[in-house]
Each structure stands twice: as C-alpha cells, then as structure tokens.
Amino acid sequence: MPRRDALVAGLLAVLVVVLLWPLARQGVDQHHDGIMLKPALDVLSGQVLFRDTFTQYGALTTYLQAAMLWFQPTLLALRLMTVAAYALALFFLYATWRLILPRPLTVLACGLFALFIPGYEKNWLDQYWMLLPWSSVYALMFQGLGLFALTQIIRDAHAVRWGAILGAACACAFWCRQPVGVIMTGCAGASWLALQWAGWTPVNATRRAIVVATLAGFVAVNVLLLGSVALTGALPEWWYQNFIWPSKWAQGSENVSWGLFVSFFVHPGAGAGLLVLLLALFAPGLLPRAGLVLTPRRQGLYYLVLAGVLAWQHERVLGLLALRDGGWTALLPVVVLGQALLCLGLVFRQTETPKTTEYYLVAALAAQAAGSLLQYYPVPDSWHILWALAPAFGLAVYIFWRSARWSVPVTTLVLTAAFVPSLWAKIQSARQSLARPLVTLEHPAVLRGIQVTAVQAQSFHRITAVLEQIERHQPGIPSALIGNDALFLCFTKNRTNPTPYYVTWIGLADQPMNQKRWNYIQSVRPLMFLHKARWEAVNDFYRRARYLPVLYVEDEALEIAVPQELADAMGLKVYGGEAGGGPAKEKPKP
C-alpha cells in the first residue's frame, strides 16, 4: 500500500478509536458483557476452556481477551480491545477498497462503516446500544485481513506469502466465530476456483505454490488451536458448546423469529422504495445501454424535474434515506448479491477480451461480501447488520459510482448528501448520550472505569459491600449462579465453577450436568447469585439446600444467598446483609 494511503488508513483508524473510546466506557450489559468476560477471566485464572468453563463463540476470542485481561482484569479493558479491533478492521478494509476506488470514495466508504456502528443510538427498548466485546468484531478483523490478502494474491504481489496469510486469517476467523470462519473459507475457496475458470493466471508464482501456502497457513492455525483443545481433553465439550448448542439455540422457536426480526430491523418495503429512487438517479446513464441517448440539455431538464419531485416528497425521501428505519439495510444486501451474480455470470461467459484485474478484484470482494451477509441470520439487529455489511460498503460505493457514470467529485457529493440527515441525527443522539449524568465505577474491581447511572451505581455498591462482608468471614468462597447473566460471577475472587455451564440457560446443560451442579452446591456450599429467578422455586431451594438470602437488589432483580451455617457465623438474618446482621428487612420481589 502506498505511504499516502497507509497514512490515510491509519488516520481513519485513529478516528474510529476517538469516536468509540467514550462509548467503550458507557453502560453494563449483564448478559452480553458477562458471557464474554466470565470465560476470559476463568482462562486467566488457569481453568481449561470448554472443560472447566463455557463459551459458544470460539476459543481464539476467549484467548485474546484473556491475554488482554492479564494487563488489566476489567470489562473496560475488553471494551478498549474491541475498539482496537474495529480500528484494525477498518485499516484492512480501506486497503482493500482502495484497490477498486479512488481515494475520496474509499474514505467515503470508511465513513459509512463508522456511521453504521450503532453506538450512541437507542435500540427498540429506548436504551442506548453498548459497545459489546463480541466475537464478531474479532472475526471481522480477520475478515478484513483475509480480504486484503486475497486481493494481493490477485494482484500477484508476493502471492505465496499472502496465500499463507489468507489461510491463517480464515482459520482465525473460524476460531473467533465459527459461522463467519466457515463462510469466509468457503467463499475464498469458491473465489479461487472462479479465478481459474475465468482465466486468471499468476505470473510471479505457480498456482500450486499459492494453494500450498494457503493450506499451510490454514492448517497451522487449526492444528495449533484444535491441538490445544485436544491435549486438554476438551474435544467433546468443544464440539457441543461451539456446534451442537448454537444449533439448538438458533432452531428454538422461542429464541428466534427471523421473519419478525427482518420486518423490524431490515424494512424490505423501504428498500424497494430506495431502489426506485436510485434507478431514477441512474436513468440518464442507463438509457444508452438500451440504445437511448439524452442530450445534455434533456439530462439537465430531467434532473431539474427529479429535484422538484424529491423536494415535493421530501418527507418520504428522508424516510427512505434514514439509516435504521430507511431502506439501506434491505437494499445493500440486494446490491451485493446482484454484483456477485453478475460477476459469476461473466465467469462463464466466453469472450475474446481478457478480463481485467479490476474485474477479478471486484468479483473476489463481491463473493466475500455476499458470504458475510449470512450474519443477518438469526438476529439482524443493528450490530449484526454492521458486521454483515462491513466488507460490502466499499463494494456498494463502487457499484453506485460505476452505475451512475458520474465523476468522482459528483459521486462523492451525492452520496455524502444522501447520508447527511443520518449523520446529523447520529450527532444529536451522541450529544444526548454523552450528556447523561453517569457515575464512574470504582467497585466492583472488574467494572472499574465503566460509567453507569446513579441508580445502577448504587446497586453495584450494595452488592459489593455484601460480597466484601462475606469474603471477610470466608475468604476465597466460590460462587454459583441461578440465572442467565454471568456478569455477577465476575464480582467474586474465586473463579471455580460447579460445572462448565456457569449459567442456567434452558436446554444448555443435560441432566447429569445439572445433578453435578446440585451436588456441588450441597457439598462445597458456595455463595449463590439468583438473578431474575422464579422466586417460588427459589424459596423451595432455600429450604432444601439450607441457604439464607442476605440481600435483594430490586433494580437488578438479584438476590444473594449464603449457606445457613455461614449466615449463622456472620450473625445474619434474612436480608440482613446491608445492616451487618441487624433486623431483617424484607425486600419486595416481582
């Protein structure tokens, strides 16, 4: 990559860091943050992934996050690592898109990437989206690297070296998030076969050398990671947690209603309207392909009339152009799939004119972008839409530019104008988000530096105070959870789990594992977190297991209970944790 482009890509990556840094500190998601933080902390403490602790999102994600926690064992550290992953992904995507786009349009495509990040926006629950340390972000980082490597192979620039990098990137994407890695690998293989069929021939390396290098990179990463799982005796658990269980979850009717999600997040009707609008813009450039040519005067008159119609229907037009409720999330996948099919058709079309490097690059990008669209399933919310569309932004800008047949400045101006309303709405939403009176946490230690509302800060203070009191009487007491959100388990020092399945998701653990959990509670007597539980069943559990609740936090729907013998030693009565053994204080439960 030329130095100037490397500088521009670096500046854009830094800009993403600046934009996302404040977002990384905002809010706590007990479920999504917890399910990523807990296994990383467990691995950091010496536990074996899959055998001792559960993750369904890929071993490499957990290993990378555990390495980050070695420097600072906090949620904020994982959030900032996520920011860095977004920045690296954008750097590689810029380098890829720059091969088919002029610099201004490449910068514009990167701007779309940043704009589609749903930070500082509210979701359907009227709550602000949080920057989650999700495995898809790390997979996206390796997608960007792999896509750039594929384009370098096509350009015949050190193809053998980049082949090894492509193979390793595909494997790393798989070990970060399995579906993304499988799709990426399949699309890379399909692209290679299509390149051979279309007549692409490397000059500075043989096809065999490139294939061998790619397979070597792919196999090396897989052997390293799969071998580490096998050596620890966790292969059966890995297979269940990363393949069987996600399939069971996705197929559960109570968990996934893809058709409902599509109508709520994707808006096919608005996408159709936006397509009509774009065809109206492109009409003068498309007519010559049908043998019709408009004079410059008639073109000017056409666009004048079109501008009048758009001004007249400006409210409807602005609705179609809206970032979330408009047609972009439906139209962009259609455009990408259309380009992929077009490139595929040209592969089988026999012509005397040799295909250009630009064609091969666009075809490879279209294949990878089309494969990435599968991340719309099973939940096409704003985050999954970003991850699905990320490789496609540059391709979409390219298609717009080539279809309109406008100059680069005009194309840049028109596309920028189309997204200005969304940018302005985003700025206003960000100002409101950053203006909230949030409190920076000092305790619990794992949440240090995170900003939450005053109410939630008070709840965490109450929880921490009780946990410290329990820890003083029984240092190193382990903990167990009845609930779906693992974050609270990260508040205690002892990371030991009753079973690998530290959460009690319906259908996750089988009966022997559930019995093992119960036996652990009976024999080891851990501290218990009960979160959003069925309280009538909880009361029965207390009687059978001889546990006593010492704190109920209304705003979190969380109860903390300790063994009866520990409560007696501490002098605590029911819900007496906050008073240090004072009078019992019943707290309301739902």
mmCIF file with all atom_site columns, N, CA and C in Angstrom, residues 510-546:
data_model
loop_
_atom_site.group_PDB
_atom_site.id
_atom_site.type_symbol
_atom_site.label_atom_id
_atom_site.label_alt_id
_atom_site.label_comp_id
_atom_site.label_asym_id
_atom_site.label_entity_id
_atom_site.label_seq_id
_atom_site.pdbx_PDB_ins_code
_atom_site.Cartn_x
_atom_site.Cartn_y
_atom_site.Cartn_z
_atom_site.occupancy
_atom_site.B_iso_or_equiv
_atom_site.pdbx_formal_charge
_atom_site.auth_seq_id
_atom_site.auth_comp_id
_atom_site.auth_asym_id
_atom_site.auth_atom_id
_atom_site.pdbx_PDB_model_num
ATOM 1   N N  . ASP A 1 510 ? -27.263 -30.878 30.296 1.00 0.00 ? 510 ASP A N  1
ATOM 2   C CA . ASP A 1 510 ? -28.111 -32.062 30.380 1.00 0.00 ? 510 ASP A CA 1
ATOM 3   C C  . ASP A 1 510 ? -28.346 -32.431 31.843 1.00 0.00 ? 510 ASP A C  1
ATOM 4   N N  . GLN A 1 511 ? -29.109 -33.482 32.066 1.00 0.00 ? 511 GLN A N  1
ATOM 5   C CA . GLN A 1 511 ? -29.473 -33.858 33.429 1.00 0.00 ? 511 GLN A CA 1
ATOM 6   C C  . GLN A 1 511 ? -28.263 -34.240 34.282 1.00 0.00 ? 511 GLN A C  1
ATOM 7   N N  . PRO A 1 512 ? -27.298 -35.016 33.761 1.00 0.00 ? 512 PRO A N  1
ATOM 8   C CA . PRO A 1 512 ? -26.118 -35.315 34.591 1.00 0.00 ? 512 PRO A CA 1
ATOM 9   C C  . PRO A 1 512 ? -25.355 -34.058 35.014 1.00 0.00 ? 512 PRO A C  1
ATOM 10  N N  . MET A 1 513 ? -25.240 -33.074 34.112 1.00 0.00 ? 513 MET A N  1
ATOM 11  C CA . MET A 1 513 ? -24.562 -31.834 34.470 1.00 0.00 ? 513 MET A CA 1
ATOM 12  C C  . MET A 1 513 ? -25.357 -31.060 35.519 1.00 0.00 ? 513 MET A C  1
ATOM 13  N N  . ASN A 1 514 ? -26.673 -31.057 35.394 1.00 0.00 ? 514 ASN A N  1
ATOM 14  C CA . ASN A 1 514 ? -27.493 -30.379 36.392 1.00 0.00 ? 514 ASN A CA 1
ATOM 15  C C  . ASN A 1 514 ? -27.368 -31.058 37.754 1.00 0.00 ? 514 ASN A C  1
ATOM 16  N N  . GLN A 1 515 ? -27.300 -32.390 37.755 1.00 0.00 ? 515 GLN A N  1
ATOM 17  C CA . GLN A 1 515 ? -27.122 -33.104 39.014 1.00 0.00 ? 515 GLN A CA 1
ATOM 18  C C  . GLN A 1 515 ? -25.746 -32.814 39.611 1.00 0.00 ? 515 GLN A C  1
ATOM 19  N N  . LYS A 1 516 ? -24.735 -32.698 38.743 1.00 0.00 ? 516 LYS A N  1
ATOM 20  C CA . LYS A 1 516 ? -23.393 -32.353 39.217 1.00 0.00 ? 516 LYS A CA 1
ATOM 21  C C  . LYS A 1 516 ? -23.391 -30.967 39.858 1.00 0.00 ? 516 LYS A C  1
ATOM 22  N N  . ARG A 1 517 ? -24.130 -30.031 39.265 1.00 0.00 ? 517 ARG A N  1
ATOM 23  C CA . ARG A 1 517 ? -24.249 -28.687 39.854 1.00 0.00 ? 517 ARG A CA 1
ATOM 24  C C  . ARG A 1 517 ? -24.884 -28.774 41.238 1.00 0.00 ? 517 ARG A C  1
ATOM 25  N N  . TRP A 1 518 ? -25.957 -29.523 41.339 1.00 0.00 ? 518 TRP A N  1
ATOM 26  C CA . TRP A 1 518 ? -26.654 -29.633 42.625 1.00 0.00 ? 518 TRP A CA 1
ATOM 27  C C  . TRP A 1 518 ? -25.746 -30.282 43.675 1.00 0.00 ? 518 TRP A C  1
ATOM 28  N N  . ASN A 1 519 ? -25.024 -31.337 43.302 1.00 0.00 ? 519 ASN A N  1
ATOM 29  C CA . ASN A 1 519 ? -24.112 -31.990 44.242 1.00 0.00 ? 519 ASN A CA 1
ATOM 30  C C  . ASN A 1 519 ? -23.017 -31.028 44.693 1.00 0.00 ? 519 ASN A C  1
ATOM 31  N N  . TYR A 1 520 ? -22.528 -30.201 43.773 1.00 0.00 ? 520 TYR A N  1
ATOM 32  C CA . TYR A 1 520 ? -21.501 -29.210 44.110 1.00 0.00 ? 520 TYR A CA 1
ATOM 33  C C  . TYR A 1 520 ? -22.037 -28.224 45.141 1.00 0.00 ? 520 TYR A C  1
ATOM 34  N N  . ILE A 1 521 ? -23.242 -27.742 44.917 1.00 0.00 ? 521 ILE A N  1
ATOM 35  C CA . ILE A 1 521 ? -23.829 -26.774 45.852 1.00 0.00 ? 521 ILE A CA 1
ATOM 36  C C  . ILE A 1 521 ? -24.006 -27.408 47.227 1.00 0.00 ? 521 ILE A C  1
ATOM 37  N N  . GLN A 1 522 ? -24.410 -28.662 47.264 1.00 0.00 ? 522 GLN A N  1
ATOM 38  C CA . GLN A 1 522 ? -24.633 -29.341 48.535 1.00 0.00 ? 522 GLN A CA 1
ATOM 39  C C  . GLN A 1 522 ? -23.333 -29.592 49.289 1.00 0.00 ? 522 GLN A C  1
ATOM 40  N N  . SER A 1 523 ? -22.267 -29.901 48.559 1.00 0.00 ? 523 SER A N  1
ATOM 41  C CA . SER A 1 523 ? -21.017 -30.284 49.219 1.00 0.00 ? 523 SER A CA 1
ATOM 42  C C  . SER A 1 523 ? -20.072 -29.108 49.442 1.00 0.00 ? 523 SER A C  1
ATOM 43  N N  . VAL A 1 524 ? -19.915 -28.238 48.453 1.00 0.00 ? 524 VAL A N  1
ATOM 44  C CA . VAL A 1 524 ? -18.954 -27.133 48.542 1.00 0.00 ? 524 VAL A CA 1
ATOM 45  C C  . VAL A 1 524 ? -19.552 -25.925 49.243 1.00 0.00 ? 524 VAL A C  1
ATOM 46  N N  . ARG A 1 525 ? -20.868 -25.739 49.130 1.00 0.00 ? 525 ARG A N  1
ATOM 47  C CA . ARG A 1 525 ? -21.589 -24.643 49.784 1.00 0.00 ? 525 ARG A CA 1
ATOM 48  C C  . ARG A 1 525 ? -21.109 -23.271 49.302 1.00 0.00 ? 525 ARG A C  1
ATOM 49  N N  . PRO A 1 526 ? -21.251 -22.983 48.019 1.00 0.00 ? 526 PRO A N  1
ATOM 50  C CA . PRO A 1 526 ? -20.801 -21.684 47.501 1.00 0.00 ? 526 PRO A CA 1
ATOM 51  C C  . PRO A 1 526 ? -21.788 -20.575 47.825 1.00 0.00 ? 526 PRO A C  1
ATOM 52  N N  . LEU A 1 527 ? -21.332 -19.361 47.675 1.00 0.00 ? 527 LEU A N  1
ATOM 53  C CA . LEU A 1 527 ? -22.214 -18.197 47.658 1.00 0.00 ? 527 LEU A CA 1
ATOM 54  C C  . LEU A 1 527 ? -23.101 -18.310 46.420 1.00 0.00 ? 527 LEU A C  1
ATOM 55  N N  . MET A 1 528 ? -24.366 -17.902 46.531 1.00 0.00 ? 528 MET A N  1
ATOM 56  C CA . MET A 1 528 ? -25.302 -18.059 45.420 1.00 0.00 ? 528 MET A CA 1
ATOM 57  C C  . MET A 1 528 ? -25.791 -16.701 44.927 1.00 0.00 ? 528 MET A C  1
ATOM 58  N N  . PHE A 1 529 ? -25.720 -16.514 43.601 1.00 0.00 ? 529 PHE A N  1
ATOM 59  C CA . PHE A 1 529 ? -26.399 -15.398 42.942 1.00 0.00 ? 529 PHE A CA 1
ATOM 60  C C  . PHE A 1 529 ? -27.667 -15.961 42.290 1.00 0.00 ? 529 PHE A C  1
ATOM 61  N N  . LEU A 1 530 ? -28.795 -15.328 42.565 1.00 0.00 ? 530 LEU A N  1
ATOM 62  C CA . LEU A 1 530 ? -30.052 -15.737 41.948 1.00 0.00 ? 530 LEU A CA 1
ATOM 63  C C  . LEU A 1 530 ? -30.612 -14.532 41.215 1.00 0.00 ? 530 LEU A C  1
ATOM 64  N N  . HIS A 1 531 ? -30.602 -14.614 39.888 1.00 0.00 ? 531 HIS A N  1
ATOM 65  C CA . HIS A 1 531 ? -30.909 -13.442 39.068 1.00 0.00 ? 531 HIS A CA 1
ATOM 66  C C  . HIS A 1 531 ? -32.142 -13.699 38.217 1.00 0.00 ? 531 HIS A C  1
ATOM 67  N N  . LYS A 1 532 ? -33.141 -12.837 38.373 1.00 0.00 ? 532 LYS A N  1
ATOM 68  C CA . LYS A 1 532 ? -34.396 -12.943 37.614 1.00 0.00 ? 532 LYS A CA 1
ATOM 69  C C  . LYS A 1 532 ? -34.933 -14.367 37.688 1.00 0.00 ? 532 LYS A C  1
ATOM 70  N N  . ALA A 1 533 ? -34.914 -14.890 38.888 1.00 0.00 ? 533 ALA A N  1
ATOM 71  C CA . ALA A 1 533 ? -35.295 -16.282 39.087 1.00 0.00 ? 533 ALA A CA 1
ATOM 72  C C  . ALA A 1 533 ? -36.804 -16.413 39.309 1.00 0.00 ? 533 ALA A C  1
ATOM 73  N N  . ARG A 1 534 ? -37.275 -17.655 39.293 1.00 0.00 ? 534 ARG A N  1
ATOM 74  C CA . ARG A 1 534 ? -38.655 -17.943 39.703 1.00 0.00 ? 534 ARG A CA 1
ATOM 75  C C  . ARG A 1 534 ? -38.642 -18.045 41.221 1.00 0.00 ? 534 ARG A C  1
ATOM 76  N N  . TRP A 1 535 ? -39.134 -17.009 41.863 1.00 0.00 ? 535 TRP A N  1
ATOM 77  C CA . TRP A 1 535 ? -38.907 -16.866 43.295 1.00 0.00 ? 535 TRP A CA 1
ATOM 78  C C  . TRP A 1 535 ? -39.601 -17.947 44.116 1.00 0.00 ? 535 TRP A C  1
ATOM 79  N N  . GLU A 1 536 ? -40.737 -18.480 43.633 1.00 0.00 ? 536 GLU A N  1
ATOM 80  C CA . GLU A 1 536 ? -41.371 -19.569 44.376 1.00 0.00 ? 536 GLU A CA 1
ATOM 81  C C  . GLU A 1 536 ? -40.472 -20.799 44.381 1.00 0.00 ? 536 GLU A C  1
ATOM 82  N N  . ALA A 1 537 ? -39.760 -21.042 43.262 1.00 0.00 ? 537 ALA A N  1
ATOM 83  C CA . ALA A 1 537 ? -38.823 -22.159 43.210 1.00 0.00 ? 537 ALA A CA 1
ATOM 84  C C  . ALA A 1 537 ? -37.588 -21.867 44.057 1.00 0.00 ? 537 ALA A C  1
ATOM 85  N N  . VAL A 1 538 ? -37.186 -20.595 44.109 1.00 0.00 ? 538 VAL A N  1
ATOM 86  C CA . VAL A 1 538 ? -36.027 -20.212 44.913 1.00 0.00 ? 538 VAL A CA 1
ATOM 87  C C  . VAL A 1 538 ? -36.280 -20.490 46.387 1.00 0.00 ? 538 VAL A C  1
ATOM 88  N N  . ASN A 1 539 ? -37.459 -20.153 46.864 1.00 0.00 ? 539 ASN A N  1
ATOM 89  C CA . ASN A 1 539 ? -37.776 -20.391 48.277 1.00 0.00 ? 539 ASN A CA 1
ATOM 90  C C  . ASN A 1 539 ? -37.720 -21.878 48.603 1.00 0.00 ? 539 ASN A C  1
ATOM 91  N N  . ASP A 1 540 ? -38.160 -22.707 47.667 1.00 0.00 ? 540 ASP A N  1
ATOM 92  C CA . ASP A 1 540 ? -38.065 -24.150 47.875 1.00 0.00 ? 540 ASP A CA 1
ATOM 93  C C  . ASP A 1 540 ? -36.606 -24.593 47.889 1.00 0.00 ? 540 ASP A C  1
ATOM 94  N N  . PHE A 1 541 ? -35.784 -23.988 47.034 1.00 0.00 ? 541 PHE A N  1
ATOM 95  C CA . PHE A 1 541 ? -34.349 -24.294 47.016 1.00 0.00 ? 541 PHE A CA 1
ATOM 96  C C  . PHE A 1 541 ? -33.713 -23.950 48.360 1.00 0.00 ? 541 PHE A C  1
ATOM 97  N N  . TYR A 1 542 ? -34.076 -22.794 48.933 1.00 0.00 ? 542 TYR A N  1
ATOM 98  C CA . TYR A 1 542 ? -33.513 -22.394 50.221 1.00 0.00 ? 542 TYR A CA 1
ATOM 99  C C  . TYR A 1 542 ? -33.820 -23.435 51.298 1.00 0.00 ? 542 TYR A C  1
ATOM 100 N N  . ARG A 1 543 ? -35.035 -23.946 51.292 1.00 0.00 ? 543 ARG A N  1
ATOM 101 C CA . ARG A 1 543 ? -35.417 -24.920 52.314 1.00 0.00 ? 543 ARG A CA 1
ATOM 102 C C  . ARG A 1 543 ? -34.651 -26.227 52.135 1.00 0.00 ? 543 ARG A C  1
ATOM 103 N N  . ARG A 1 544 ? -34.542 -26.691 50.906 1.00 0.00 ? 544 ARG A N  1
ATOM 104 C CA . ARG A 1 544 ? -33.889 -27.977 50.666 1.00 0.00 ? 544 ARG A CA 1
ATOM 105 C C  . ARG A 1 544 ? -32.376 -27.895 50.860 1.00 0.00 ? 544 ARG A C  1
ATOM 106 N N  . ALA A 1 545 ? -31.768 -26.793 50.421 1.00 0.00 ? 545 ALA A N  1
ATOM 107 C CA . ALA A 1 545 ? -30.308 -26.667 50.459 1.00 0.00 ? 545 ALA A CA 1
ATOM 108 C C  . ALA A 1 545 ? -29.804 -25.966 51.713 1.00 0.00 ? 545 ALA A C  1
ATOM 109 N N  . ARG A 1 546 ? -30.713 -25.463 52.537 1.00 0.00 ? 546 ARG A N  1
ATOM 110 C CA . ARG A 1 546 ? -30.359 -24.731 53.757 1.00 0.00 ? 546 ARG A CA 1
ATOM 111 C C  . ARG A 1 546 ? -29.496 -23.515 53.419 1.00 0.00 ? 546 ARG A C  1
#
